[in-house]
Short mmCIF file of C-alpha atoms in Angstrom, two decimals:
data_model
loop_
_atom_site.label_atom_id
_atom_site.label_comp_id
_atom_site.label_asym_id
_atom_site.label_seq_id
_atom_site.Cartn_x
_atom_site.Cartn_y
_atom_site.Cartn_z
CA MET A 1 0.05 -0.02 -0.03
CA GLY A 2 2.81 2.38 0.92
CA ILE A 3 4.77 1.67 -2.24
CA THR A 4 1.66 2.19 -4.39
CA TRP A 5 0.97 5.54 -2.64
CA TYR A 6 4.48 6.74 -3.25
CA ARG A 7 4.32 5.76 -6.89
CA SER A 8 1.08 7.65 -7.27
CA LYS A 9 2.55 10.83 -5.68
CA ALA A 10 5.64 10.52 -7.93
CA ARG A 11 3.43 10.31 -11.02
CA MET A 12 1.41 13.38 -9.93
CA ALA A 13 4.61 15.33 -9.35
CA CYS A 14 5.87 14.39 -12.80
CA VAL A 15 2.56 15.45 -14.46
CA SER A 16 2.59 18.75 -12.51
CA ALA A 17 6.16 19.46 -13.54
CA LEU A 18 5.32 18.69 -17.20
CA LEU A 19 2.26 21.03 -17.10
CA LEU A 20 4.38 23.83 -15.62
CA ALA A 21 7.01 23.32 -18.22
CA LEU A 22 4.37 23.67 -20.97
CA VAL A 23 2.51 26.65 -19.44
CA ARG A 24 5.53 28.80 -18.68
CA PRO A 25 6.84 28.98 -22.30
CA LEU A 26 3.30 29.76 -23.48
CA ARG A 27 3.03 32.63 -21.07
CA ALA A 28 6.53 33.87 -21.97
CA ALA A 29 5.58 33.71 -25.71
CA GLU A 30 2.44 35.77 -25.00
CA ASP A 31 4.39 38.36 -23.02
CA THR A 32 7.06 38.76 -25.73
CA THR A 33 4.67 38.89 -28.72
CA ALA A 34 2.10 41.24 -27.22
CA PRO A 35 4.11 44.44 -27.70
CA HIS A 36 4.80 43.55 -31.35
CA GLU A 37 1.13 43.32 -32.19
CA ALA A 38 0.85 47.16 -32.12
CA GLU A 39 1.80 48.84 -35.39
CA SER A 40 1.96 52.30 -36.84
CA PRO A 41 -1.55 53.73 -37.49
CA GLN A 42 -2.62 54.75 -41.02
CA LEU A 43 -3.04 58.55 -40.38
CA GLU A 44 -3.79 59.14 -44.07
CA ALA A 45 -4.26 57.24 -47.30
CA VAL A 46 -2.39 59.07 -50.06
CA ASP A 47 -3.52 62.62 -49.50
CA ILE A 48 -6.81 62.28 -47.56
CA PRO A 49 -6.82 61.96 -43.81
CA THR A 50 -8.34 59.09 -41.89
CA ALA A 51 -9.85 59.03 -38.37
CA ASP A 52 -6.79 57.20 -37.09
CA ILE A 53 -4.49 59.00 -34.61
CA LEU A 54 -1.26 58.29 -32.79
CA ASP A 55 -1.36 56.67 -29.43
CA PRO A 56 -0.52 58.87 -26.40
CA LYS A 57 3.21 59.40 -25.72
CA THR A 58 4.18 58.49 -29.32
CA PHE A 59 5.32 60.52 -32.26
CA SER A 60 5.77 60.06 -36.01
CA THR A 61 8.07 61.45 -38.64
CA SER A 62 7.46 61.27 -42.41
CA PHE A 63 9.39 62.34 -45.43
CA ARG A 64 7.45 62.78 -48.71
CA PHE A 65 9.63 62.82 -51.87
CA TYR A 66 7.77 64.41 -54.74
CA SER A 67 8.39 65.83 -58.28
CA GLU A 68 11.42 67.92 -59.16
CA GLY A 69 13.40 66.89 -56.11
CA GLY A 70 10.98 68.27 -53.46
CA ILE A 71 10.80 66.93 -49.90
CA THR A 72 8.03 67.49 -47.38
CA SER A 73 8.96 66.48 -43.82
CA ARG A 74 6.39 66.20 -41.05
CA LEU A 75 6.59 65.68 -37.35
CA ILE A 76 3.36 64.66 -35.50
CA LEU A 77 3.11 64.33 -31.72
CA GLY A 78 0.62 62.38 -29.68
CA PRO A 79 0.85 64.26 -26.40
CA PHE A 80 -2.63 63.27 -25.18
CA LYS A 81 -5.22 60.60 -25.84
CA ARG A 82 -7.35 61.36 -28.89
CA PHE A 83 -5.30 64.45 -29.94
CA ASN A 84 -2.40 64.89 -32.31
CA LEU A 85 -0.40 68.05 -33.12
CA GLY A 86 2.24 68.47 -35.76
CA ILE A 87 4.21 70.72 -38.14
CA SER A 88 5.37 70.27 -41.75
CA LEU A 89 8.39 71.75 -43.57
CA ASP A 90 8.28 71.82 -47.40
CA ALA A 91 11.31 72.42 -49.62
CA GLN A 92 11.45 72.36 -53.41
CA ARG A 93 14.44 71.28 -55.51
CA VAL A 94 16.37 69.79 -52.56
CA ILE A 95 17.47 66.88 -54.78
CA GLY A 96 19.12 67.87 -58.04
CA GLY A 97 21.28 70.78 -59.28
CA ASN A 98 18.83 73.66 -58.87
CA ASP A 99 18.73 76.12 -56.03
CA PRO A 100 16.55 74.76 -53.16
CA HIS A 101 13.50 76.86 -52.05
CA MET A 102 11.96 76.66 -48.62
CA ILE A 103 8.22 77.13 -48.28
CA ARG A 104 6.37 78.39 -45.22
CA PRO A 105 5.87 75.85 -42.38
CA SER A 106 2.42 74.25 -42.10
CA LEU A 107 0.42 73.20 -39.05
CA PHE A 108 -1.39 69.97 -38.42
CA ALA A 109 -3.92 69.02 -35.72
CA LYS A 110 -6.42 66.16 -35.33
CA LEU A 111 -9.00 65.36 -32.63
CA ARG A 112 -10.61 61.91 -32.68
CA PHE A 113 -13.79 62.53 -30.68
CA PHE A 114 -15.61 59.19 -31.38
CA ASP A 115 -14.10 55.78 -31.62
CA GLY A 116 -16.95 54.24 -33.54
CA THR A 117 -19.00 51.03 -33.10
CA ASP A 118 -19.83 47.94 -35.21
CA ILE A 119 -22.21 50.14 -37.14
CA LEU A 120 -21.08 53.75 -36.75
CA PRO A 121 -17.69 55.01 -38.06
CA ALA A 122 -14.91 56.55 -36.01
CA LEU A 123 -14.97 60.35 -36.33
CA ALA A 124 -12.31 63.00 -36.24
CA LEU A 125 -12.00 66.78 -36.68
CA GLY A 126 -8.75 68.19 -37.97
CA TYR A 127 -6.80 71.02 -39.53
CA ASP A 128 -3.97 70.76 -42.07
CA ASN A 129 -2.67 73.73 -44.13
CA GLN A 130 -0.02 71.82 -46.07
CA GLY A 131 -0.73 72.27 -49.77
CA TYR A 132 0.94 70.53 -52.73
CA LEU A 133 3.15 71.76 -55.56
CA TYR A 134 3.97 75.37 -54.69
CA GLN A 135 4.09 77.71 -57.70
CA ASP A 136 6.62 80.55 -57.70
CA SER A 137 4.60 82.49 -60.28
CA THR A 138 1.47 82.72 -58.13
CA ARG A 139 3.08 82.28 -54.71
CA ASP A 140 0.49 79.67 -53.95
CA PHE A 141 0.01 75.94 -54.13
CA LEU A 142 -1.29 74.40 -57.27
CA GLN A 143 -3.28 71.96 -55.17
CA LYS A 144 -4.76 73.62 -52.08
CA GLU A 145 -4.44 72.38 -48.53
CA LYS A 146 -7.21 70.49 -46.73
CA GLY A 147 -7.73 73.26 -44.18
CA LEU A 148 -10.42 72.45 -41.66
CA TYR A 149 -11.82 68.91 -42.23
CA PHE A 150 -14.20 66.33 -40.83
CA VAL A 151 -13.61 62.64 -41.55
CA GLY A 152 -15.12 59.28 -40.69
CA SER A 153 -13.48 55.84 -41.00
CA HIS A 154 -15.05 52.32 -40.74
CA GLU A 155 -14.29 48.77 -41.69
CA PHE A 156 -16.31 47.66 -44.68
CA LEU A 157 -17.11 44.30 -46.30
CA LEU A 158 -13.73 42.62 -45.59
CA PRO A 159 -11.40 42.49 -42.61
CA ASN A 160 -8.74 45.24 -42.67
CA MET A 161 -10.59 47.09 -45.48
CA GLU A 162 -11.44 50.55 -44.26
CA LEU A 163 -13.43 53.30 -46.00
CA HIS A 164 -12.73 56.98 -45.20
CA ALA A 165 -14.93 59.86 -46.22
CA GLY A 166 -15.29 63.49 -45.22
CA ILE A 167 -15.52 67.17 -46.15
CA ASN A 168 -12.99 69.97 -45.93
CA PHE A 169 -12.84 73.79 -46.12
CA PRO A 170 -9.46 74.79 -47.57
CA ARG A 171 -9.64 78.49 -46.72
CA VAL A 172 -12.06 80.48 -44.61
CA ASP A 173 -11.44 83.69 -46.53
CA GLU A 174 -12.92 82.37 -49.78
CA SER A 175 -16.45 81.30 -50.72
CA GLY A 176 -16.71 78.73 -47.95
CA THR A 177 -18.04 76.03 -50.28
CA PRO A 178 -16.82 72.67 -48.86
CA PHE A 179 -14.82 70.08 -50.83
CA GLY A 180 -15.42 66.30 -50.42
CA PHE A 181 -13.13 63.30 -50.41
CA PHE A 182 -13.38 59.53 -49.90
CA GLY A 183 -11.04 56.61 -50.14
CA MET A 184 -10.00 53.19 -49.06
CA THR A 185 -7.10 51.47 -47.27
CA TYR A 186 -7.10 47.69 -47.61
CA LYS A 187 -4.47 45.74 -45.78
CA ILE A 188 -4.24 42.57 -47.89
CA VAL A 189 -1.50 40.94 -45.85
CA GLU A 190 0.43 42.02 -42.67
CA SER A 191 3.09 43.82 -44.70
CA PHE A 192 1.14 45.42 -47.54
CA ALA A 193 -1.96 47.63 -48.05
CA LEU A 194 -3.61 49.10 -51.09
CA LEU A 195 -4.43 52.83 -51.11
CA ALA A 196 -7.10 54.41 -53.31
CA GLU A 197 -8.89 57.77 -53.03
CA TYR A 198 -11.00 60.35 -54.84
CA ASP A 199 -10.02 63.79 -53.61
CA ASN A 200 -10.78 67.47 -54.03
CA ILE A 201 -14.37 66.78 -55.02
CA GLN A 202 -16.24 69.90 -56.04
CA LYS A 203 -15.66 70.78 -59.70
CA ALA A 204 -15.12 67.80 -62.02
CA PRO A 205 -11.96 69.13 -63.83
CA ASP A 206 -10.16 69.52 -60.45
CA ASN A 207 -11.11 66.21 -58.85
CA ARG A 208 -8.18 63.92 -58.27
CA ILE A 209 -7.72 60.12 -58.29
CA ASN A 210 -4.77 58.93 -56.27
CA LEU A 211 -3.55 55.31 -56.11
CA GLY A 212 -0.78 53.68 -54.16
CA GLY A 213 0.57 50.92 -51.95
CA ARG A 214 1.98 50.87 -48.38
CA PHE A 215 4.76 48.46 -47.45
CA TRP A 216 5.50 47.69 -43.75
CA VAL A 217 9.27 47.06 -43.36
CA THR A 218 8.68 46.68 -39.59
CA SER A 219 5.62 47.29 -37.41
CA PHE A 220 6.71 50.89 -36.85
CA PHE A 221 8.20 51.76 -40.21
CA ASN A 222 6.37 51.76 -43.60
CA VAL A 223 6.99 53.05 -47.09
CA ASP A 224 4.33 54.53 -49.38
CA VAL A 225 4.62 54.52 -53.21
CA ALA A 226 1.80 56.34 -55.00
CA ALA A 227 0.67 58.03 -58.15
CA ARG A 228 -1.27 61.32 -57.66
CA ASN A 229 -3.83 62.87 -60.04
CA VAL A 230 -3.83 59.76 -62.22
CA GLY A 231 -4.71 60.42 -65.86
CA ARG A 232 -3.74 64.13 -65.79
CA GLY A 233 -0.58 65.67 -67.18
CA ALA A 234 2.28 67.21 -65.13
CA ALA A 235 0.81 70.67 -65.68
CA ARG A 236 -2.27 69.57 -63.75
CA GLY A 237 -0.18 68.16 -60.88
CA ALA A 238 0.17 64.52 -61.82
CA GLU A 239 3.17 63.00 -60.19
CA ARG A 240 4.68 59.96 -58.48
CA ILE A 241 5.71 60.14 -54.84
CA VAL A 242 7.48 58.08 -52.24
CA ARG A 243 6.86 58.64 -48.49
CA LEU A 244 8.69 57.20 -45.54
CA ASN A 245 6.71 56.89 -42.25
CA TYR A 246 8.17 56.10 -38.87
CA VAL A 247 6.43 55.84 -35.48
CA THR A 248 8.03 55.48 -32.07
CA ASN A 249 7.50 56.32 -28.38
CA PHE A 250 8.76 59.42 -26.64
CA PRO A 251 12.27 58.81 -25.17
CA PHE A 252 11.17 59.95 -21.75
#
């Protein structure tokens, strides 16, 4: 009886040790993989904004390389929950042999005031006065800035396919007639998403179709390649761009 009891206890101890050996690696794997599940949010498609924002205590930097050697650099901060604040610096002819030309700094702000539900979209209100393709002759952008905008984003039909739509008022000192925009970001696999949008909707000749792709090199660094104003000539602002996007935490 005593020998049988000891054998039983030994078997139970072996089983317990085996279970602990299996559970501990699983917990360790969960702990190590959890931080990597987070990734950089898609703050915009090609040109149009989305309702996504940066997490608190994070910031993003982006560098947009456009026609004739131009570079637009942008810094966006996530100082608080639901609110982002940033600044853009635009410079023409940085790459190449011509004299570079700095353009005025531009401001960026976005407030996500509703996170959305299964039916209702997430909603955000923002301001962005970064235009595109500055013209020396007119001292203005060929393609106006978004200005004050309102945007909603929601998953549609397929997992990781999000639709974005909104209205914007480029400048308060003009007629005040709003423009419209809508688009899609569809993350087909973990490392690649399609980008498509119909922008600047008001007068048909000035509407723009932009198409592109987004490649995640890591969870916090991605590269955009896009064609803007598809089907129009260079005089109308058609161009190809490359944009580098990097997101990280505050170092303090």
